[in-house]
Short mmCIF file of C-alpha atoms in Angstrom, two decimals:
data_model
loop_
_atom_site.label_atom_id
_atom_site.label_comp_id
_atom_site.label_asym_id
_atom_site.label_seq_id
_atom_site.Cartn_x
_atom_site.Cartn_y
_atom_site.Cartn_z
CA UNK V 1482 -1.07 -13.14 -6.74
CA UNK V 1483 1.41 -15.85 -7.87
CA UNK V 1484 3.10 -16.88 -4.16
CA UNK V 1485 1.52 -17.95 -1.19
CA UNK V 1486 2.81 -14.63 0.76
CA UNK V 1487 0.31 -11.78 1.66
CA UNK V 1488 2.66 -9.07 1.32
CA UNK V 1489 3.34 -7.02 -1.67
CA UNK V 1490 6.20 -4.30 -1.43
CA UNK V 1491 5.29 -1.28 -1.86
CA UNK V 1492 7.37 1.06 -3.54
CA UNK V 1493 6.05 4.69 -2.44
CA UNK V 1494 8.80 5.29 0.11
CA UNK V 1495 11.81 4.43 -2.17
CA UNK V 1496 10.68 7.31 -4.20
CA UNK V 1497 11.84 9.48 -1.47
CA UNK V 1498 9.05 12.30 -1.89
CA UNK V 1499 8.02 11.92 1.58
CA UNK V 1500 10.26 9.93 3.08
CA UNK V 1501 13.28 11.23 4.16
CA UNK V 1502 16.98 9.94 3.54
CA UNK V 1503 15.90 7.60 0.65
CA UNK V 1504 19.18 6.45 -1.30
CA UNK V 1505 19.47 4.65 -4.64
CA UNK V 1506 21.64 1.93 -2.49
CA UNK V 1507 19.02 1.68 0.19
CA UNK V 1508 16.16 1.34 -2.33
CA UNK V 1509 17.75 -1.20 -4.61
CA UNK V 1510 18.98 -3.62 -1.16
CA UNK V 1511 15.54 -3.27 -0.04
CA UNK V 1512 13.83 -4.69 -3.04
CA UNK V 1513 16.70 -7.50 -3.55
CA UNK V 1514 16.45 -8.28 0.32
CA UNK V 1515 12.25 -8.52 -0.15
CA UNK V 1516 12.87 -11.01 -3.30
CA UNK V 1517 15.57 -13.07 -0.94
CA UNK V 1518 12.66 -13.55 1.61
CA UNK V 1519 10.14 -14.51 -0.91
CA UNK V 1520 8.33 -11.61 -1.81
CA UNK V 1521 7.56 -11.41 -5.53
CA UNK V 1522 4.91 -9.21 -6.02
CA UNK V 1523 5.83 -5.00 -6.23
CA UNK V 1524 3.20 -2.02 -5.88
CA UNK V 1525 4.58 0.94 -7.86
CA UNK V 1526 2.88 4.24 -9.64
CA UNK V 1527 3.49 6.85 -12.59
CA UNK V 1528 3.33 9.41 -9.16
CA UNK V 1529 5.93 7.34 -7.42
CA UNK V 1530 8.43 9.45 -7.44
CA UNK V 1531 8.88 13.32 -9.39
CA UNK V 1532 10.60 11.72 -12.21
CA UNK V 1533 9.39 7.74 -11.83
CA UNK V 1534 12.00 6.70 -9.06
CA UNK V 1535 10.33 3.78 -8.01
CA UNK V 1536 9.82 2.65 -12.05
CA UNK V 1537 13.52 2.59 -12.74
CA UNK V 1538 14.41 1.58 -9.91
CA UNK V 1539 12.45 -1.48 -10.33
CA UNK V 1540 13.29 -2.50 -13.74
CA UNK V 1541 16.92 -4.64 -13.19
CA UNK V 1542 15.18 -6.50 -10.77
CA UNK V 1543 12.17 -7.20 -13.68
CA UNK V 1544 14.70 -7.76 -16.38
CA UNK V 1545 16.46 -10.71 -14.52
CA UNK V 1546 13.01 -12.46 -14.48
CA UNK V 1547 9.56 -10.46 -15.38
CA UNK V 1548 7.92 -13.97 -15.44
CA UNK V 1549 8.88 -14.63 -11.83
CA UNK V 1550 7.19 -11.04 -10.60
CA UNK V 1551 3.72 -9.17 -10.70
CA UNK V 1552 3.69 -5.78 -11.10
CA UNK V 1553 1.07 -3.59 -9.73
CA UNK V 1554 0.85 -0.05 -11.43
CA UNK V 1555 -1.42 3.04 -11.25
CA UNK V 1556 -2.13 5.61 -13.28
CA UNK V 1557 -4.20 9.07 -12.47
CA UNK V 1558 -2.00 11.26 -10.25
CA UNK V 1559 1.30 12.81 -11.62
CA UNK V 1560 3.67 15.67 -10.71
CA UNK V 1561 2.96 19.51 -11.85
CA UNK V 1562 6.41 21.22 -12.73
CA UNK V 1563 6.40 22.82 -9.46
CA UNK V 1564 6.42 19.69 -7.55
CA UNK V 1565 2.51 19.68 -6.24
CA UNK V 1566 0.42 16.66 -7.10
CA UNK V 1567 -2.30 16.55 -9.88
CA UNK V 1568 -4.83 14.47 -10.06
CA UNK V 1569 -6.03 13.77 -13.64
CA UNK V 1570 -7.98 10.57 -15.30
CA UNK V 1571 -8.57 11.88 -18.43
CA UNK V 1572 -8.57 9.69 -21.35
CA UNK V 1573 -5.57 11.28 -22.77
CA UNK V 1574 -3.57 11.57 -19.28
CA UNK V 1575 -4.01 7.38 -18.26
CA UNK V 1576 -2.79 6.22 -21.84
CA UNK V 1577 0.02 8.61 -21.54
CA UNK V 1578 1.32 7.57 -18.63
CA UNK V 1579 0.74 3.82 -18.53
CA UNK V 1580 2.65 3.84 -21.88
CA UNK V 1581 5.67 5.87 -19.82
CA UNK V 1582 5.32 3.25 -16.91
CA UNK V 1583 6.06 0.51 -19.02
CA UNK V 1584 8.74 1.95 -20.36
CA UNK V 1585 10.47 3.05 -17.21
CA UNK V 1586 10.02 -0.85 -15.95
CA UNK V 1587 11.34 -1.88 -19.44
CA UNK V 1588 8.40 -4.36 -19.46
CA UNK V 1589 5.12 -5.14 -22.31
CA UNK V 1590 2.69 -5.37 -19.65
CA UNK V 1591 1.17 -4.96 -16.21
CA UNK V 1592 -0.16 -7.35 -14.03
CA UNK V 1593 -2.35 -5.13 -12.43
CA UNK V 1594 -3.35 -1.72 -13.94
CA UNK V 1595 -5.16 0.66 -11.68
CA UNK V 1596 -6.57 4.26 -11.69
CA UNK V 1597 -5.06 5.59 -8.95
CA UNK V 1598 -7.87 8.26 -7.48
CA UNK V 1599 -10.54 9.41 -8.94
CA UNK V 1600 -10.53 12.73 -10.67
CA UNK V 1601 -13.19 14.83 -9.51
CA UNK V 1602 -13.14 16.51 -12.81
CA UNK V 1603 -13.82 13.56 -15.42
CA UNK V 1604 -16.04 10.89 -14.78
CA UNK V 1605 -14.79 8.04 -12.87
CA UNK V 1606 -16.41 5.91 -15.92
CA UNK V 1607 -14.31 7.33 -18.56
CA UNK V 1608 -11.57 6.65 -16.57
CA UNK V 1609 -12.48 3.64 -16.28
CA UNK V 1610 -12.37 3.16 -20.48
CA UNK V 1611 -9.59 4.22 -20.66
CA UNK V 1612 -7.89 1.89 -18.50
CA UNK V 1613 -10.16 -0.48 -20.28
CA UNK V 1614 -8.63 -0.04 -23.76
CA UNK V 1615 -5.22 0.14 -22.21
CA UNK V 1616 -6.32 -3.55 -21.51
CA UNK V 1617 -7.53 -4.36 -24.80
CA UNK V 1618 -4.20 -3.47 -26.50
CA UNK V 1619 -2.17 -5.80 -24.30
CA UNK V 1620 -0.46 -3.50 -22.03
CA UNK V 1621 -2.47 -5.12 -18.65
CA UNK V 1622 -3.73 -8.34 -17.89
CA UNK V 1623 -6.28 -7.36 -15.20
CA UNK V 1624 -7.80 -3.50 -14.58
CA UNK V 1625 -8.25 -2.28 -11.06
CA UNK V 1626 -8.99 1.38 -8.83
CA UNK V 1627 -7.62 2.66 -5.60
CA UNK V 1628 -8.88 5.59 -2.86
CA UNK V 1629 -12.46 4.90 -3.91
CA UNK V 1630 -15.94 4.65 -1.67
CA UNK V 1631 -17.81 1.68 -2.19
CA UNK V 1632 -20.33 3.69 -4.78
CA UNK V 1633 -16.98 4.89 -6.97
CA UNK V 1634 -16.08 0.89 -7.29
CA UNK V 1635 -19.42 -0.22 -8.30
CA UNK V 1636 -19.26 3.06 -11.31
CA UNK V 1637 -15.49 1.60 -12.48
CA UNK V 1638 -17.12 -1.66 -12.65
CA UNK V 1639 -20.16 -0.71 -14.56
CA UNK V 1640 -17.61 -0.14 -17.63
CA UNK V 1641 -14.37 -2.79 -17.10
CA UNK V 1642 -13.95 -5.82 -14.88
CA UNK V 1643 -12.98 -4.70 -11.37
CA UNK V 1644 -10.15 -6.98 -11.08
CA UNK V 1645 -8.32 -5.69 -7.34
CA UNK V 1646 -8.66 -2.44 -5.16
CA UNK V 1647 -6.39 -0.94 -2.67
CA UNK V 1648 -8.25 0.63 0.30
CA UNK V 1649 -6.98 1.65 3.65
CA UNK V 1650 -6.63 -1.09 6.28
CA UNK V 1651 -5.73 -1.32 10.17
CA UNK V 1652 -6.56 -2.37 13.43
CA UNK V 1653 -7.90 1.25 13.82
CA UNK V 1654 -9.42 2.34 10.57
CA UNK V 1655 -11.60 -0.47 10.10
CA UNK V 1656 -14.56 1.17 7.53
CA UNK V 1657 -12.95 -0.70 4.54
CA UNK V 1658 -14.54 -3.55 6.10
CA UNK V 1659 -18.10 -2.58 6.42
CA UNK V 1660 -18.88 -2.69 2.76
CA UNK V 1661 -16.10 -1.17 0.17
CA UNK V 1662 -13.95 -5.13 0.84
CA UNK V 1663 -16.89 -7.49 1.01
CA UNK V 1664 -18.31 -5.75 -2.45
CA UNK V 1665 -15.30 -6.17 -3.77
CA UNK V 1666 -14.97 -9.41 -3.17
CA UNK V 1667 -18.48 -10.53 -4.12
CA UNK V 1668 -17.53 -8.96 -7.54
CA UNK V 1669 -14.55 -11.61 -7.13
CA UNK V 1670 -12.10 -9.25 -7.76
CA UNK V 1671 -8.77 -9.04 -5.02
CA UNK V 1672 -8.01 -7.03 -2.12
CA UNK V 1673 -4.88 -4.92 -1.27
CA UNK V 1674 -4.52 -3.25 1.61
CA UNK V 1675 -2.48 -0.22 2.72
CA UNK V 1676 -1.69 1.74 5.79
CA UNK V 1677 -1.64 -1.37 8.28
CA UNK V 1678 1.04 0.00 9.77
CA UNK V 1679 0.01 4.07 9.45
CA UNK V 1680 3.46 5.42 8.54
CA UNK V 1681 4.90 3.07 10.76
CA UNK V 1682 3.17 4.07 13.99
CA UNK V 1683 1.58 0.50 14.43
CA UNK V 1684 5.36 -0.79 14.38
CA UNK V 1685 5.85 0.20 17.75
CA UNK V 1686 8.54 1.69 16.79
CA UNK V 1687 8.04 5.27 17.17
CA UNK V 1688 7.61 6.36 20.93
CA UNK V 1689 5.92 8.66 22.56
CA UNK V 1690 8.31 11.37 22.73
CA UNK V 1691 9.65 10.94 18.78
CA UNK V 1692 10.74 13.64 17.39
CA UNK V 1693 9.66 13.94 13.57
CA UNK V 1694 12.58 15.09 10.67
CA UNK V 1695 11.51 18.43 9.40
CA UNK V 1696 9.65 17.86 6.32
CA UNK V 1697 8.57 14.57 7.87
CA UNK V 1698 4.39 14.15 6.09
CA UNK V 1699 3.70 12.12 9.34
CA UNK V 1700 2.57 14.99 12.16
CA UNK V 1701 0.16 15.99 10.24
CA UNK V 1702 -2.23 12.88 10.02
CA UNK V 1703 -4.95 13.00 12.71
CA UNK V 1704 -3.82 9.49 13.95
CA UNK V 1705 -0.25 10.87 15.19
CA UNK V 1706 -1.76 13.86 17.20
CA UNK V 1707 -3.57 14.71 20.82
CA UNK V 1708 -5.38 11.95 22.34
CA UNK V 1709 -5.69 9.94 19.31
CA UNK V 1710 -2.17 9.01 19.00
CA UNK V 1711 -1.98 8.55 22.98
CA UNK V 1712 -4.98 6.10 22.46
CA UNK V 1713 -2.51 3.98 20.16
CA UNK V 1714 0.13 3.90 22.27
CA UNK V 1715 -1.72 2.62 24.98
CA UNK V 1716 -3.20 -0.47 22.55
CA UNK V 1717 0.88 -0.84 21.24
CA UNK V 1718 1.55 -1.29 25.17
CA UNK V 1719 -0.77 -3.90 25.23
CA UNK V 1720 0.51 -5.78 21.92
CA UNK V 1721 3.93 -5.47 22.71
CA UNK V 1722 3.03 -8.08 25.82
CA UNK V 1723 0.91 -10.00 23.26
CA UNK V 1724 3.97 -10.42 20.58
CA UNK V 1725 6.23 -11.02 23.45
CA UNK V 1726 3.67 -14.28 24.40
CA UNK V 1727 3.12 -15.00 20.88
CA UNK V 1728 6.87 -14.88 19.43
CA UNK V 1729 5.62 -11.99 17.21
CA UNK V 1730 6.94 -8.37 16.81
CA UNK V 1731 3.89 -5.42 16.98
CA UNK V 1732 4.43 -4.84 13.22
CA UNK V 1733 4.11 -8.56 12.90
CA UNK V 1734 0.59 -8.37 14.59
CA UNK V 1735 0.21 -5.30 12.93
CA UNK V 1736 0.07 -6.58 9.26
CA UNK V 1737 -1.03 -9.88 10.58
CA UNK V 1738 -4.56 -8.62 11.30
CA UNK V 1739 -4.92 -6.89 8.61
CA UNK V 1740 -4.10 -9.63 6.03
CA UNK V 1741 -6.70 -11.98 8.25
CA UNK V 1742 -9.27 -9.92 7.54
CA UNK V 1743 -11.58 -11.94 5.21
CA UNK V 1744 -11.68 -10.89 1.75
CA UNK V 1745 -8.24 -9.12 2.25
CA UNK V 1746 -5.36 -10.62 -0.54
CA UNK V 1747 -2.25 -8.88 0.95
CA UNK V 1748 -0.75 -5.78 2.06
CA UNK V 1749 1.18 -3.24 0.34
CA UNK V 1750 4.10 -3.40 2.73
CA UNK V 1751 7.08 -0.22 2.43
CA UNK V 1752 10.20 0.04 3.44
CA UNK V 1753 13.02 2.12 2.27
CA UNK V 1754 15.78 0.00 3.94
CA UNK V 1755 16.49 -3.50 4.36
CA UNK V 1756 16.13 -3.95 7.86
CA UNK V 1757 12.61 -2.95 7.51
CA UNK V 1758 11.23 -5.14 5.38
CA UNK V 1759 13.13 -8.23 6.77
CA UNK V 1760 10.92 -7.08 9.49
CA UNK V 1761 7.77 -6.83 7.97
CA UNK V 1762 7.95 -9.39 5.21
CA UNK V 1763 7.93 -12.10 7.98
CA UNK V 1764 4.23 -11.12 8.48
CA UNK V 1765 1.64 -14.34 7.97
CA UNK V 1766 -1.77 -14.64 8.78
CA UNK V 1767 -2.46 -14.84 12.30
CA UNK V 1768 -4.77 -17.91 14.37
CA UNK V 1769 -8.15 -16.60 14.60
CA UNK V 1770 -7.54 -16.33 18.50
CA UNK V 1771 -4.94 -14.04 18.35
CA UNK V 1772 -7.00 -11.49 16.07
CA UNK V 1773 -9.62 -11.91 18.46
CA UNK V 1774 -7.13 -10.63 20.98
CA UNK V 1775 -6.22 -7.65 19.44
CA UNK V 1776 -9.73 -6.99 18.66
CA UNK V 1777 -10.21 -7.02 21.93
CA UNK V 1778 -6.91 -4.83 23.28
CA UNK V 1779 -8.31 -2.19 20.76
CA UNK V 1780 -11.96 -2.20 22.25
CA UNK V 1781 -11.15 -2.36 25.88
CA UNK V 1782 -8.85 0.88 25.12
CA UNK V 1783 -10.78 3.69 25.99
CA UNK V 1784 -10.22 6.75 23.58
CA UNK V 1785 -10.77 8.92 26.48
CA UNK V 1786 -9.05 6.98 29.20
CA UNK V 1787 -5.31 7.67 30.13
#
């Protein structure tokens, strides 16, 4: 990355497939309120959005300055024509695409190019040469892979330069840390994490008795239902009377453990209105002690205690 700040802003929710209430105004305040507060790097995807939303909506910003920015894009998973996702990483599909990327951002070049899943069809190597030659005729500077096990990563990398991977990362789903982050950075390539804040539920914002828009993706993630999402309320509880000790909000702590993980670069951060990244953007890495707190509030939480 080219700042000092571990957050990246994501771009998935200002696509507005599964977010709901996403405007054009909303999006384009949120990404010139993130630049205001020094955020300068942007996570975006052919997928984001059924007609590459989060592309166009990105390009003024680049335009005004593409030297100033990195650009994170992916390439792999696209939209059928009735609106269901497809996951492809054929050849012909990645070159496609990346070249429709760039032109949506009205830029040369990304930063960071990265398959987006692996296709269970095609070989995650030839995937991997294609985004490989994609590199080779100038149109990224470093090649990357995202949603992969640790055995998927070592397959890209037996054919390009593993430059960066997104995984999953919070103060609950922790396996990204038992061997898929510290491979990845042995291979000295970066680390971008997502889901620190699981769809917002480690904001503390959503209680206990929220009520979910229909059409909302959220219910149906293990994490928000039964005892498991009673189990995380119960830890929130706890850091809500840490941050309030600490001068920190929970998303604060939140992001803040997840970007003092070692190994971990920064986290892909979303928001789909200003006031929520002013929020989350203030996120730093935290004194070892106060990780070691919330490791702690998380262990001493029984899952089966109420």
């Amino acid at each position: 990355m080219n700042n000092e700040k571990p957050i990246v802003l994501g771009l998935w929710p200002i696509a507005g497939v599964t977010t709901m209430g996403v405007t054009r105004s909303d999006a384009e305040a949120t990404i010139a309120t993130a630049i205001d507060l020094g955020v300068t790097a942007f996570d975006t995807a052919f997928s984001y959005g059924y007609d590459g939303e989060s592309d166009k909506i990105l390009r003024p910003f680049l335009a005004e300055d593409r030297d100033r920015f990195e650009v994170i894009g992916k390439v792999g998973q696209r939209w059928s024509s009735d609106r269901k996702r497809v996951i492809d990483g054929s050849a012909g599909t990645l070159t496609t695409d990346a070249e429709e990327s760039l032109r949506r951002l009205g830029i040369d070049c990304f930063d960071v190019l990265m398959l987006h899943s692996p296709d269970p069809n095609v070989a995650i190597e030839t995937s991997a040469a294609a985004i490989a030659e994609l590199q080779r005729r100038g149109l990224c500077k470093r090649t990357g892979v995202s949603n992969v096990t640790p055995a998927q990563r070592a397959q890209f990398a037996s054919v390009v330069r593993c430059d960066a991977i997104e995984c999953p990362l919070n103060l609950l789903q922790r396996d990204s840390l038992d061997q898929l982050i510290p491979e990845a950075n042995q291979d000295g390539g970066q680390v971008y994490v997502f889901w620190t804040l699981m769809k917002g539920l480690l904001a503390g914002k959503i209680k206990r008795d929220h009520v979910f828009a229909e059409g909302d993706s959220r219910p149906g993630y293990p994490i928000f239902q039964g005892a498991a999402r009673e189990r995380t309320h119960r830890i929130l509880d706890q850091m809500q009377i840490l941050g309030e000790r600490t001068n920190r909000t929970i998303a604060e702590l939140s992001i803040g453990w997840a970007v003092s993980q070692p190994g971990v670069t920064a986290a892909l951060v979303g928001a789909r209105r200003p006031t929520q990244i002013r929020e989350t953007c203030t996120a730093t890495r935290l004194p070892p002690e106060i990780v070691s707190e919330i490791d702690q509030i998380v262990a001493s939480t029984d899952s089966d205690g109420m």
